[in-house]
Rosetta silent file (secondary structure, phi, psi, omega in degrees, C-alpha in Angstrom):
SEQUENCE: MRTATGYRAVDETAPLERWTFDRRDLRDDDVAVRVTYCGVCHTDLHSTRNPGDFPVVPGHEFVGEVIEIGSGVTDFAVGDAVAVGNIVDSCGRCDMCTVGQENFCREFPTLTYGGRDRHDGTTTRGAYSDEYVVRDRLVYHRPGNLDPAAVAPLMCAGITVWEPLRRWNVGPGVRLGVAAIGGLGHLAVKLGRALGADVTVFTTSAGKAADAKKLGAHHVVVSTDDAAMNALAGGLDLIIDCVPVEHDLAPYLRCLALDGTLCTVGYLGSTTVDFMDLLIGRKSLASAGSGGRRYTQELLDFCGEHGIVAEVETMPSARVNDAFDRLAANDVRYRFVLDMSDLRSQPM
SCORE:     score description
SCORE:     0.000 S_00000001
   1 L     0.000  151.962  172.734  -17.140    3.403   25.654 S_00000001
   2 E   -97.517  155.313  176.869  -17.397    3.112   21.796 S_00000001
   3 E  -108.100  133.864 -179.246  -18.608   -0.013   20.155 S_00000001
   4 E  -126.605  152.246  174.880  -16.642   -1.704   17.422 S_00000001
   5 E  -122.594  131.963 -178.370  -17.206   -4.786   15.351 S_00000001
   6 E  -156.343 -150.427 -175.082  -14.370   -7.072   14.192 S_00000001
   7 E  -130.761  133.976  176.827  -13.008  -10.663   14.178 S_00000001
   8 E  -126.095  158.755  167.049  -11.411  -12.446   17.187 S_00000001
   9 E  -111.715  136.849 -176.087   -9.845  -15.775   17.775 S_00000001
  10 L   -96.548  -22.087  173.485  -10.841  -17.395   21.001 S_00000001
  11 L  -158.625 -179.765 -173.504   -8.141  -20.077   20.979 S_00000001
  12 L   -81.469    0.425 -177.546   -5.449  -21.500   18.688 S_00000001
  13 L  -112.409  -10.407 -175.858   -7.683  -24.072   17.158 S_00000001
  14 L   -95.974  145.235  174.312  -10.779  -22.047   16.344 S_00000001
  15 L   -64.568  160.415  171.254  -11.468  -20.024   13.194 S_00000001
  16 L   -59.252  143.267  178.081  -11.838  -16.265   13.557 S_00000001
  17 E  -132.826  150.162 -179.945  -15.404  -15.196   14.465 S_00000001
  18 E   -66.792  139.193 -178.348  -17.293  -11.918   14.201 S_00000001
  19 E  -146.878  146.859  172.446  -17.361  -10.079   17.482 S_00000001
  20 E  -112.871  132.582 -171.929  -18.670   -6.791   18.923 S_00000001
  21 E  -148.415  177.121 -175.302  -16.476   -5.186   21.624 S_00000001
  22 E   -97.406  140.831  166.452  -15.594   -1.872   23.288 S_00000001
  23 E  -109.092  156.825  176.709  -13.093    0.780   22.158 S_00000001
  24 L   -71.034  149.323  165.234  -12.113    3.489   24.603 S_00000001
  25 L   -59.166  154.905  178.578  -13.612    6.962   24.499 S_00000001
  26 L   -65.064  131.980  167.281  -11.195    9.505   22.931 S_00000001
  27 L   -86.945  175.480 -172.738   -8.514   10.947   25.173 S_00000001
  28 L   -60.798  -30.569 -175.771   -7.307   14.463   24.373 S_00000001
  29 L  -107.900   26.779 -179.948   -4.505   13.133   22.030 S_00000001
  30 E   -98.406  154.959  170.261   -6.559   10.436   20.304 S_00000001
  31 E  -131.105  129.527  175.945   -7.743    9.870   16.836 S_00000001
  32 E   -94.863  129.531 -177.525  -10.641    7.545   15.839 S_00000001
  33 E  -116.440  126.537  169.636  -10.142    5.931   12.486 S_00000001
  34 E   -82.609  115.507 -172.877  -12.716    4.164   10.393 S_00000001
  35 E   -74.505  130.395  172.676  -10.699    1.226    9.085 S_00000001
  36 E  -105.902  -36.643  178.428  -11.202    0.608    5.328 S_00000001
  37 E  -143.979  145.689  177.216   -8.494   -1.877    4.627 S_00000001
  38 E  -140.821  128.828  177.342   -6.201   -4.027    6.785 S_00000001
  39 E   -69.365  155.908  175.938   -3.281   -6.165    5.676 S_00000001
  40 E  -111.841  109.833 -178.061   -2.868   -9.770    6.760 S_00000001
  41 L   -99.514  157.507  176.963    0.558  -10.281    8.176 S_00000001
  42 H   -60.747  -28.350  175.751    2.148  -13.618    9.069 S_00000001
  43 H   -59.753  -35.252  179.457    2.265  -12.328   12.587 S_00000001
  44 H   -66.697  -33.592 -176.213   -1.528  -12.266   12.686 S_00000001
  45 H   -69.710  -51.378  179.232   -1.602  -15.943   11.641 S_00000001
  46 H   -53.792  -40.303 -171.346    0.951  -16.814   14.354 S_00000001
  47 H   -75.738  -16.980 -177.164   -0.828  -14.996   17.116 S_00000001
  48 H  -102.012  -10.977 -176.545   -4.078  -16.939   16.340 S_00000001
  49 H  -121.282   14.471  179.170   -2.719  -20.413   15.810 S_00000001
  50 L  -132.980  152.071  174.240   -0.248  -20.725   18.606 S_00000001
  51 L   -52.145  139.252 -179.353   -0.843  -20.688   22.411 S_00000001
  52 L  -176.444 -159.995 -177.087   -1.132  -17.092   23.834 S_00000001
  53 L   -91.091  118.403  179.006   -3.455  -14.658   25.457 S_00000001
  54 L  -118.479  156.186    1.786   -6.941  -15.022   24.023 S_00000001
  55 L   -80.884  158.181  179.940   -9.202  -13.741   22.811 S_00000001
  56 E  -124.302  129.035  167.937   -7.177  -11.749   20.157 S_00000001
  57 L  -101.659  108.021 -174.392   -8.295   -9.399   17.534 S_00000001
  58 L   -70.775 -177.191  171.529   -5.441   -9.268   14.935 S_00000001
  59 L   110.755  105.365 -178.847   -4.574   -6.546   12.422 S_00000001
  60 L  -137.103   13.045  173.523   -1.689   -4.154   12.661 S_00000001
  61 L  -133.130  100.415 -172.270   -1.222   -2.596    9.104 S_00000001
  62 E  -144.097  163.494  178.772   -4.284   -0.560    8.141 S_00000001
  63 E  -128.987  164.867  178.209   -5.581    2.519    6.397 S_00000001
  64 E   174.279 -157.382  176.237   -8.701    4.480    6.764 S_00000001
  65 E  -132.886  152.631 -177.854  -10.108    7.930    7.449 S_00000001
  66 E   -74.833  132.646  177.727  -10.375   10.068   10.566 S_00000001
  67 E  -117.294  -14.275  178.906  -13.882   10.190   11.932 S_00000001
  68 E  -161.307  152.172  177.744  -13.201   11.971   15.295 S_00000001
  69 E  -135.505  152.821  174.983  -10.318   13.702   17.000 S_00000001
  70 L   -74.249  167.810 -172.398   -9.552   14.467   20.601 S_00000001
  71 L   -68.146  -26.228  176.344   -9.571   17.966   21.944 S_00000001
  72 L   -88.731    0.361 -172.877   -5.731   18.315   21.841 S_00000001
  73 L   -82.856  124.838 -179.189   -5.236   16.975   18.291 S_00000001
  74 L  -116.113  -20.545 -172.375   -3.859   19.542   15.853 S_00000001
  75 L   -90.932   -6.414 -177.709   -2.198   17.505   13.006 S_00000001
  76 L  -138.089  158.943 -177.746   -5.361   15.686   11.776 S_00000001
  77 L  -138.396  157.508  178.433   -8.937   16.691   10.969 S_00000001
  78 L   -60.173  134.119 -177.582  -12.118   14.644   10.367 S_00000001
  79 L    97.800  -11.840 -178.842  -11.956   13.218    6.853 S_00000001
  80 L   -66.939  143.859  177.388   -8.172   12.943    6.608 S_00000001
  81 E   -85.017  129.739 -177.115   -6.877    9.856    4.772 S_00000001
  82 E  -143.667  166.668  175.962   -4.486    8.074    7.222 S_00000001
  83 E  -138.473  152.391  178.642   -2.476    4.985    7.910 S_00000001
  84 E  -139.530  140.107 -179.571   -1.403    3.185   11.032 S_00000001
  85 L  -106.007 -146.242 -168.689    1.147    0.471   11.678 S_00000001
  86 L   -87.479   -1.681 -176.068    2.012   -2.073   14.476 S_00000001
  87 E  -121.354  130.089 -178.849    2.920    0.508   17.141 S_00000001
  88 E  -119.558   -1.310  177.917    0.193    2.776   18.671 S_00000001
  89 E  -174.515  161.290  178.155    2.027    4.339   21.609 S_00000001
  90 L  -155.972  176.517 -179.872    5.357    4.502   23.352 S_00000001
  91 L   -66.483  -34.963 -178.686    6.905    6.197   26.453 S_00000001
  92 L    79.278   -2.953 -173.495    7.974    9.314   24.404 S_00000001
  93 L  -120.580  -24.607 -174.188   10.773    9.968   26.787 S_00000001
  94 L   -69.987  176.610 -178.907   13.600    7.418   26.274 S_00000001
  95 L   -68.812  -25.792  175.518   16.587    7.913   23.982 S_00000001
  96 L   -77.763  -47.558 -178.311   14.886    5.898   21.233 S_00000001
  97 H   -63.111  -37.953 -174.626   11.600    7.706   21.342 S_00000001
  98 H   -74.912   -8.095  171.478   13.155   11.160   21.313 S_00000001
  99 H  -110.280   19.677  176.859   14.847   10.419   17.970 S_00000001
 100 L    75.995   24.588  171.529   11.706    9.009   16.416 S_00000001
 101 L  -109.897   58.088 -177.940   12.523    5.363   16.913 S_00000001
 102 H   -61.917  -18.369  173.084    9.521    4.391   18.896 S_00000001
 103 H   -66.117  -16.070  172.067    9.865    0.866   17.664 S_00000001
 104 H  -110.266   23.596 -177.665   12.833    0.473   19.947 S_00000001
 105 L   -45.375  133.581  179.771   11.201    2.170   22.917 S_00000001
 106 L   -63.168  -32.340  177.381   13.115    1.292   26.172 S_00000001
 107 L   -91.309   11.249  178.770    9.840    0.589   27.889 S_00000001
 108 L    76.167  123.115  175.361    8.607   -1.479   24.976 S_00000001
 109 L   -64.362  158.031  171.611    6.046    0.129   22.502 S_00000001
 110 E   -84.041  122.875  178.569    2.343   -0.493   22.814 S_00000001
 111 E   -86.238  160.674 -173.680    1.456   -2.731   19.999 S_00000001
 112 L   -61.544  -30.660  173.011   -1.624   -2.399   17.848 S_00000001
 113 L  -145.010  150.404 -177.302   -2.989   -5.641   19.231 S_00000001
 114 L    67.520   18.434  172.369   -2.019   -7.822   22.152 S_00000001
 115 L   -98.315  177.528  178.987   -0.274   -4.785   23.790 S_00000001
 116 E  -114.387  115.802  179.510   -0.823   -3.123   26.988 S_00000001
 117 L   -52.746  127.893 -172.953   -2.438    0.302   27.051 S_00000001
 118 L   -72.223  -11.660 -177.931   -0.120    2.697   28.830 S_00000001
 119 L   -98.915  -51.318 -172.809   -2.926    4.532   30.597 S_00000001
 120 L  -114.899    1.630  175.410   -5.474    1.939   31.751 S_00000001
 121 L    75.704    0.464 -179.929   -3.625   -1.369   31.360 S_00000001
 122 L   -70.111  158.961  175.432   -6.137   -2.930   29.006 S_00000001
 123 E   -78.476  128.530  178.517   -5.127   -5.237   26.163 S_00000001
 124 L   -73.466  146.818 -179.783   -5.180   -3.539   22.786 S_00000001
 125 L  -116.208  139.718 -169.880   -7.356   -5.030   20.117 S_00000001
 126 L   -79.857 -167.216 -168.740   -6.391   -4.909   16.505 S_00000001
 127 L   -96.944   13.123  167.539   -7.643   -3.442   13.208 S_00000001
 128 L   -72.984   60.792 -172.408   -9.577   -6.497   11.936 S_00000001
 129 E  -156.626  171.140 -179.152  -12.399   -4.199   12.824 S_00000001
 130 L   -92.854   -3.404  176.237  -14.451   -1.326   11.547 S_00000001
 131 E  -151.959  152.461  177.100  -12.901    1.230   13.863 S_00000001
 132 E  -142.632  145.013  175.194   -9.706    1.892   15.808 S_00000001
 133 E  -115.654  130.441 -169.543   -8.712    4.506   18.369 S_00000001
 134 E  -146.693  147.882  176.710   -5.082    5.441   18.399 S_00000001
 135 E   -59.482  136.640 -172.876   -2.713    8.140   19.901 S_00000001
 136 H   -58.840  -38.769 -171.746   -2.287   10.920   17.264 S_00000001
 137 H   -68.998   -9.913  174.972    1.600   10.787   17.171 S_00000001
 138 H  -112.323   26.368  174.821    1.444    7.247   15.754 S_00000001
 139 L  -111.141  142.247 -171.141   -1.009    8.148   13.042 S_00000001
 140 E  -126.143  142.483  172.882    0.374    8.936    9.536 S_00000001
 141 E   -77.949  130.150 -172.837   -0.900   10.937    6.638 S_00000001
 142 L  -102.048  135.797 -177.058   -1.560    8.787    3.603 S_00000001
 143 L   -64.539  134.756 -175.853   -0.811    9.811    0.045 S_00000001
 144 L   -80.410   -9.826 -175.425   -4.134   10.272   -1.670 S_00000001
 145 L   -93.376    4.815 -177.196   -2.869    9.179   -5.157 S_00000001
 146 L  -105.660  149.950  172.754   -2.233    5.576   -4.055 S_00000001
 147 L   -61.002  111.361 -174.376   -4.615    2.629   -3.940 S_00000001
 148 H   -54.549  -37.496 -177.095   -5.495    2.512   -0.218 S_00000001
 149 H   -65.685  -36.801  178.754   -5.744   -1.302   -0.023 S_00000001
 150 H   -75.577  -11.553  177.220   -2.160   -1.503   -1.419 S_00000001
 151 H   -87.838  -28.967 -177.705   -0.865    1.033    1.016 S_00000001
 152 H   -48.816  -46.957 -177.414   -1.838   -0.970    4.059 S_00000001
 153 H   -69.802  -14.796  175.469    1.017   -3.465    3.904 S_00000001
 154 H   -62.869  -25.128 -174.423    3.520   -0.533    3.687 S_00000001
 155 H   -74.361  -14.428  176.646    2.762    0.029    7.478 S_00000001
 156 L  -126.976  -62.329 -177.380    4.443   -3.232    8.348 S_00000001
 157 H   -66.359  -46.242 -178.646    6.258   -5.015    5.531 S_00000001
 158 H   -63.477  -48.764 -178.360    7.229   -1.721    3.919 S_00000001
 159 H   -69.910  -26.616  178.377    8.591    0.081    6.887 S_00000001
 160 H   -65.861  -36.267  176.871   10.433   -3.036    8.016 S_00000001
 161 H   -92.273  -22.360  179.029   12.657   -2.977    4.861 S_00000001
 162 H   -62.607  -45.483 -178.312   12.631    0.805    4.518 S_00000001
 163 H   -50.520  -55.439 -179.958   14.532    1.447    7.772 S_00000001
 164 H   -64.388  -33.796  176.455   17.623   -0.604    6.719 S_00000001
 165 H   -58.444  -41.087 -176.975   17.495    0.823    3.209 S_00000001
 166 H   -80.951  -35.138 -179.347   17.681    4.313    4.686 S_00000001
 167 H   -63.085  -36.939 -178.750   20.095    3.370    7.547 S_00000001
 168 L   -99.377   17.143  168.262   22.670    1.992    5.066 S_00000001
 169 L    50.549   51.926  176.015   22.057    4.939    2.677 S_00000001
 170 L   -68.311  130.979 -178.096   20.898    2.879   -0.292 S_00000001
 171 L  -172.809 -162.512 -178.420   20.983    4.830   -3.464 S_00000001
 172 L   -58.940  132.572  179.517   22.799    5.118   -6.877 S_00000001
 173 L    92.910  -14.721  179.363   25.966    3.057   -6.874 S_00000001
 174 L   -84.584  132.786  174.634   24.869    0.822   -4.073 S_00000001
 175 E   -97.404  114.266 -174.041   24.733   -2.951   -4.885 S_00000001
 176 E  -108.548  133.055  169.939   21.657   -4.265   -2.980 S_00000001
 177 E  -113.246  145.812  176.455   20.718   -7.918   -2.479 S_00000001
 178 E  -132.442  121.741  178.922   17.286   -9.085   -1.377 S_00000001
 179 E   -99.303  115.499 -179.223   16.874  -12.666   -0.189 S_00000001
 180 L    79.455  132.747 -173.645   13.298  -13.964   -0.745 S_00000001
 181 L  -121.955   56.963  173.505   10.605  -11.967   -2.483 S_00000001
 182 L   -95.333 -147.647 -175.425    7.570  -12.535   -0.325 S_00000001
 183 L   -51.804  -45.952  176.039    5.669   -9.897    1.586 S_00000001
 184 L   -72.084  -56.481 -168.300    8.801   -8.138    2.784 S_00000001
 185 H   -63.800  -29.938 -175.065   11.147   -8.861   -0.003 S_00000001
 186 H   -74.180  -22.627  178.374    9.000   -7.697   -2.889 S_00000001
 187 H   -83.770  -29.915  174.856    8.741   -4.281   -1.322 S_00000001
 188 H   -63.480  -39.600  176.190   12.493   -4.226   -0.608 S_00000001
 189 H   -65.694  -46.492 -173.949   13.015   -4.696   -4.435 S_00000001
 190 H   -66.432  -39.736 -178.754   10.550   -2.071   -5.401 S_00000001
 191 H   -74.815  -42.029  178.867   11.946    0.491   -2.916 S_00000001
 192 H   -59.945  -44.385  176.818   15.611   -0.280   -3.607 S_00000001
 193 H   -56.862  -44.091  179.940   15.071    0.117   -7.306 S_00000001
 194 H   -68.684  -26.588  174.141   13.330    3.457   -6.748 S_00000001
 195 H   -77.956   -7.248  173.968   16.222    4.666   -4.625 S_00000001
 196 L   103.277    9.774 -175.815   18.602    4.009   -7.526 S_00000001
 197 L   -76.182  156.494  161.818   20.366    0.785   -6.259 S_00000001
 198 E   -89.161  118.468 -164.091   21.466   -2.010   -8.400 S_00000001
 199 E  -111.753  129.276  170.900   19.208   -4.840   -7.134 S_00000001
 200 E  -116.359  129.516  178.328   19.937   -8.555   -7.066 S_00000001
 201 E  -104.202  139.688  172.636   17.331  -10.967   -5.807 S_00000001
 202 E  -103.512  130.820  175.994   18.195  -14.391   -4.251 S_00000001
 203 E  -137.522  155.408  173.653   15.423  -17.048   -4.756 S_00000001
 204 L   -87.868   -3.886 -174.502   15.308  -20.742   -4.284 S_00000001
 205 L  -132.291  122.386  177.145   13.372  -21.154   -7.476 S_00000001
 206 H   -57.131  -30.177 -178.522   14.415  -20.287  -10.988 S_00000001
 207 H   -63.026  -16.669 -179.015   10.725  -20.002  -11.786 S_00000001
 208 H   -90.043   -6.707 -176.664   10.494  -16.742   -9.766 S_00000001
 209 H   -56.923  -40.033 -177.285   12.998  -14.917  -11.920 S_00000001
 210 H   -62.742  -48.722  175.386   10.401  -13.380  -14.152 S_00000001
 211 H   -56.884  -44.388 -178.401    8.494  -12.061  -11.067 S_00000001
 212 H   -66.161  -35.965  176.927   11.597  -10.605   -9.549 S_00000001
 213 H   -67.328  -40.934 -178.481   12.539   -8.826  -12.824 S_00000001
 214 H   -62.931  -36.354  179.862    8.866   -7.472  -13.082 S_00000001
 215 H   -68.820  -24.661 -179.775    9.259   -6.112   -9.472 S_00000001
 216 L   132.513   -3.694 -178.645   12.411   -4.180  -10.490 S_00000001
 217 L   -63.204  142.831  175.775   15.357   -6.583   -9.889 S_00000001
 218 L   -83.466  -39.624 -172.904   18.353   -6.145  -12.167 S_00000001
 219 E  -138.454  146.477  178.178   19.694   -9.608  -11.494 S_00000001
 220 E  -125.769  134.848  177.464   18.334  -12.926  -10.114 S_00000001
 221 E  -129.420  128.125  173.528   20.468  -15.589   -8.476 S_00000001
 222 E   -76.628  111.830 -168.855   19.205  -19.017   -7.557 S_00000001
 223 L   -66.347  -18.512  177.096   20.575  -19.462   -3.903 S_00000001
 224 L   -93.046    1.972  173.533   20.820  -23.228   -4.233 S_00000001
 225 L   -85.364   96.223 -173.804   23.085  -22.886   -7.248 S_00000001
 226 H   -57.625  -36.079 -177.310   26.582  -22.996   -5.693 S_00000001
 227 H   -65.521  -41.189 -178.397   28.255  -21.871   -8.915 S_00000001
 228 H   -71.220  -33.370  179.912   26.045  -18.800   -9.235 S_00000001
 229 H   -69.676  -43.496 -178.585   26.537  -17.894   -5.528 S_00000001
 230 H   -69.647  -28.996  175.307   30.308  -18.265   -5.775 S_00000001
 231 H   -62.625  -29.617 -172.719   30.292  -16.046   -8.885 S_00000001
 232 L   -87.442   -5.414 -175.209   28.618  -13.314   -6.718 S_00000001
 233 L   -48.836  122.732  175.353   31.282  -13.544   -3.997 S_00000001
 234 L    78.011   12.838 -172.650   32.213  -10.024   -2.768 S_00000001
 235 L   -98.080   -2.354 -175.847   29.696   -8.449   -5.143 S_00000001
 236 E  -129.003  149.259 -174.384   27.149   -6.686   -2.863 S_00000001
 237 E   -88.950  -39.725 -176.379   27.179   -3.818   -0.458 S_00000001
 238 E  -143.620  136.050  167.296   24.011   -4.602    1.539 S_00000001
 239 E  -123.977  130.081  172.498   21.791   -7.681    1.632 S_00000001
 240 E  -103.212  115.900 -169.597   18.375   -7.511    3.271 S_00000001
 241 E   -97.949  110.618  174.793   17.538  -11.117    4.225 S_00000001
 242 L  -103.256   14.900 -179.548   13.695  -11.628    4.244 S_00000001
 243 L   -67.329  124.984 -172.695   13.858  -15.377    4.525 S_00000001
 244 L   -81.261  -10.703 -175.204   11.159  -16.216    7.154 S_00000001
 245 L  -117.505  166.085  179.779   12.683  -19.488    8.400 S_00000001
 246 L   -59.782  134.478  179.500   15.980  -20.600    9.997 S_00000001
 247 L  -160.448  169.745 -174.414   18.671  -20.920    7.402 S_00000001
 248 L   -78.485  129.008  179.797   22.456  -20.749    6.831 S_00000001
 249 L   -88.136  -25.629 -170.595   23.712  -17.077    6.676 S_00000001
 250 H   -48.787  -48.926 -175.061   27.220  -18.048    5.477 S_00000001
 251 H   -58.236  -35.190 -178.609   26.332  -18.104    1.685 S_00000001
 252 H   -74.966  -40.304 -175.416   24.905  -14.553    1.891 S_00000001
 253 H   -67.992  -30.009  177.946   27.830  -13.182    3.972 S_00000001
 254 L   -68.408  -18.878  175.674   30.176  -14.463    1.357 S_00000001
 255 L   -83.406   -1.974 -177.077   28.406  -12.397   -1.292 S_00000001
 256 E   -83.299  143.532  175.393   29.190   -9.251    0.702 S_00000001
 257 E   -83.895 -179.892  175.909   31.984   -6.833   -0.409 S_00000001
 258 E   -54.134  127.784  178.535   34.424   -5.121    1.975 S_00000001
 259 E    68.210   20.021  178.760   32.579   -3.533    4.823 S_00000001
 260 E   -74.378  165.394 -177.535   29.302   -4.995    3.528 S_00000001
 261 E  -130.081  133.610  170.681   26.241   -5.649    5.824 S_00000001
 262 E  -107.644  111.321 -178.007   23.783   -8.520    6.012 S_00000001
 263 E  -106.197  117.953  179.372   20.566   -7.217    7.658 S_00000001
 264 E   -95.075  119.961 -177.496   18.164   -9.935    8.657 S_00000001
 265 L  -121.664   -5.088 -177.679   14.478   -8.932    8.905 S_00000001
 266 L   -92.298  -76.034  178.171   12.732  -12.306    8.219 S_00000001
 267 L   -85.018  124.606 -177.037   13.869  -14.966   10.636 S_00000001
 268 L  -115.587   16.251 -179.876   14.495  -13.517   14.044 S_00000001
 269 L   -86.643 -168.721  178.438   15.256  -16.576   16.165 S_00000001
 270 L   -71.126  142.370  179.381   18.652  -17.976   17.228 S_00000001
 271 L  -143.454  166.552  174.293   21.273  -18.709   14.719 S_00000001
 272 L  -116.095  134.384 -179.298   24.911  -19.736   14.440 S_00000001
 273 L  -125.062  135.130  168.489   27.534  -17.612   12.647 S_00000001
 274 L   -83.009  116.973 -176.794   31.171  -18.474   11.770 S_00000001
 275 L   -66.067  -18.137  176.267   33.009  -15.378   12.688 S_00000001
 276 H   -61.750  -33.414  178.183   35.519  -16.061    9.874 S_00000001
 277 H   -68.558  -20.018  177.062   32.628  -15.187    7.502 S_00000001
 278 H   -93.602  -40.284 -176.320   32.522  -11.796    9.167 S_00000001
 279 H   -63.706  -40.237 -176.961   36.266  -11.283    9.671 S_00000001
 280 L   -82.089  105.429 -177.728   37.226  -11.735    5.986 S_00000001
 281 L   104.696    1.755  177.665   36.104   -8.425    4.497 S_00000001
 282 L    56.793   44.185 -173.707   35.195   -6.689    7.802 S_00000001
 283 L   -88.920  167.990 -173.568   31.607   -7.498    7.344 S_00000001
 284 E  -130.575  143.840  177.105   28.693   -6.827    9.584 S_00000001
 285 E  -114.808  125.098 -173.306   25.605   -8.737   10.630 S_00000001
 286 E  -136.276  178.857  172.562   22.629   -6.612   11.670 S_00000001
 287 E  -154.971  173.123 -176.495   18.883   -6.597   12.010 S_00000001
 288 L  -161.126  157.949 -178.856   15.921   -4.300   12.092 S_00000001
 289 L  -158.251  124.147  171.653   12.241   -4.463   12.946 S_00000001
 290 L    64.084 -147.764 -176.293    9.203   -2.343   12.195 S_00000001
 291 L  -169.390  157.706  175.073    9.763    1.441   12.242 S_00000001
 292 L  -107.086 -173.871 -178.838    9.240    4.656   14.193 S_00000001
 293 H   -59.671  -28.605 -173.955    7.923    8.069   13.296 S_00000001
 294 H   -59.064  -34.536 -174.209   11.397    9.061   12.008 S_00000001
 295 H  -115.761  -18.406 -170.390   11.050    6.969    8.873 S_00000001
 296 H   -65.482  -54.136  175.019    7.362    5.981    8.567 S_00000001
 297 H   -60.816  -35.265  175.206    5.996    9.251    7.215 S_00000001
 298 H   -65.386  -41.233  175.844    9.042    9.502    4.989 S_00000001
 299 H   -64.231  -38.800 -179.097    8.340    6.110    3.509 S_00000001
 300 H   -68.222  -40.483  177.495    4.694    7.018    2.807 S_00000001
 301 H   -66.045  -39.751  178.502    5.718   10.309    1.176 S_00000001
 302 H   -64.436  -38.071 -178.821    8.359    8.545   -0.903 S_00000001
 303 H   -69.700  -37.684  174.857    5.857    5.934   -2.086 S_00000001
 304 H   -62.158  -40.091 -175.727    3.433    8.717   -2.988 S_00000001
 305 H   -71.425  -38.530 -177.635    6.045   10.437   -5.037 S_00000001
 306 H  -102.871    4.328  176.768    7.143    7.278   -6.834 S_00000001
 307 L    64.988   36.718 -178.720    3.839    5.414   -7.099 S_00000001
 308 L   -96.996  128.014  170.795    4.994    2.428   -5.001 S_00000001
 309 L  -143.233  168.329 -178.274    2.523    0.101   -3.288 S_00000001
 310 L   -74.333  153.254  165.844    2.479   -3.494   -2.259 S_00000001
 311 L   -82.754  116.218 -171.543    1.220   -6.235   -4.623 S_00000001
 312 E  -130.337  158.255  173.719   -1.986   -7.387   -2.957 S_00000001
 313 E  -117.972  112.324  179.417   -4.926   -9.649   -3.259 S_00000001
 314 E   -98.389  138.955 -179.827   -7.967   -7.911   -1.606 S_00000001
 315 E  -139.171  159.944  175.769  -10.917   -9.884   -0.316 S_00000001
 316 E   -63.792  147.601 -176.899  -13.877   -9.109    1.880 S_00000001
 317 H   -61.062  -24.874  177.487  -13.212   -9.282    5.567 S_00000001
 318 H   -61.610  -21.331 -178.851  -15.732  -12.096    5.939 S_00000001
 319 H   -94.859   22.222 -178.861  -13.218  -14.348    4.159 S_00000001
 320 H   -52.012  -42.286  179.238  -10.490  -13.803    6.763 S_00000001
 321 H   -65.121  -32.012  175.666  -10.247  -17.441    7.462 S_00000001
 322 H   -64.317  -40.297  177.074   -9.761  -18.196    3.833 S_00000001
 323 H   -59.466  -46.661 -179.577   -6.875  -15.662    3.854 S_00000001
 324 H   -65.196  -40.319 -175.976   -5.268  -17.399    6.889 S_00000001
 325 H   -64.612  -42.934  178.062   -5.546  -20.826    5.324 S_00000001
 326 H   -74.967  -30.726  171.891   -3.932  -19.693    2.146 S_00000001
 327 H   -63.913  -42.639  178.108   -1.247  -17.703    3.962 S_00000001
 328 H   -59.528  -32.161 -179.034   -0.372  -20.861    5.891 S_00000001
 329 L   -90.958    4.352 -179.879   -0.010  -22.652    2.598 S_00000001
 330 L    63.368   32.893 -173.878    2.180  -19.869    1.186 S_00000001
 331 L  -106.416   65.037  179.923   -0.480  -19.310   -1.440 S_00000001
 332 L  -155.818  135.042  169.085   -0.236  -15.497   -1.820 S_00000001
 333 L  -131.509  109.484   -8.593    1.686  -12.964   -3.951 S_00000001
 334 L  -126.083    4.813  176.299    2.475  -11.076   -2.018 S_00000001
 335 E  -153.261  132.643  169.033    0.096   -9.752    0.576 S_00000001
 336 E   -83.448  146.563  170.767   -3.603  -10.334    1.462 S_00000001
 337 E  -132.747  136.780 -178.744   -5.609   -7.288    2.407 S_00000001
 338 E   -95.844  126.444  170.390   -9.088   -7.284    3.957 S_00000001
 339 E   -80.399  110.388 -172.186  -11.754   -4.953    2.794 S_00000001
 340 H   -85.735    3.998 -173.706  -13.480   -4.017    6.005 S_00000001
 341 H   -69.485  -23.138  179.103  -16.452   -2.243    4.453 S_00000001
 342 H   -66.044  -23.040  178.235  -18.475   -5.529    4.629 S_00000001
 343 H   -65.570  -29.954 -179.525  -18.331   -5.290    8.452 S_00000001
 344 H   -86.111   -8.877 -177.430  -20.637   -2.221    8.274 S_00000001
 345 L  -116.172  -10.859  178.357  -23.121   -3.973    5.970 S_00000001
 346 L   -75.136  143.461  170.083  -23.328   -7.529    7.511 S_00000001
 347 L   -71.251  160.712 -178.703  -26.085   -8.328    9.810 S_00000001
 348 L   -81.398    0.000    0.000  -25.155   -9.187   13.416 S_00000001
């Protein structure tokens, strides 16, 4: 077994603590990655502050460099700059996997942490650590011209909004709406603008208008302003809804044009929809989550070509609990990223 050092939560009340644990030896199709930066996702916070299976090592959007490869690996070499997201394996045989949508694997994908290894049944431990071992087909080549810390959130927040942007063929002439400009939404704005769409941001605060415009939005609408929302009725082709809490979908559905789609990627719980809001205009309600190989490398290549990265605040990994506290207080614009290099320099 290989030895890794990282951070774990032992229960939902305790702060994360430094921990040394085992990683598996490389299989023929494995890649060992030295983790350099790992994004802090709201899922990480949720998994450590709610009842669940402990201990847990979070972290599922990370970048680094290859330090070792299995005997059957041909697409990567030691020293390659790479990125990994929240899926590290899948069945590879079902209808979803065979079209590169491993995120929808019929046998459920193996998650980067809290998942079940498909070979030995062990629980996967995440990338809040100095090293990660992952199946080669779920590793991606990272553009060398981009800030690696700011690339890390592309592997979760970025791909989550990229898939609907590509599925609904966002490009010149498309009128795109983005509801909420947090970790997901700010990347939807950047990517939508780069694809050539006319981008409208919905926000609950007029004070965020300047931020939205800086990110690339053409228009900003305060969603609590009934007059402004009514003026936009029928004006958008696609809305990516990144609001992370339960909310009324009707105001956004009314902003859609004929055959428009509202794609929710923020709040994924139960909700109520009045079908008249769908019927009038033949509108659609959809969702998406994460991404498979089909789109993930495409996203990274596109971001490399257009110079797109997340807006991040980077801090030493030893401050992970500070990041969690501030994330819980919504005190971040727009993503925390942990610099894992201090794990290799801190004393045990």
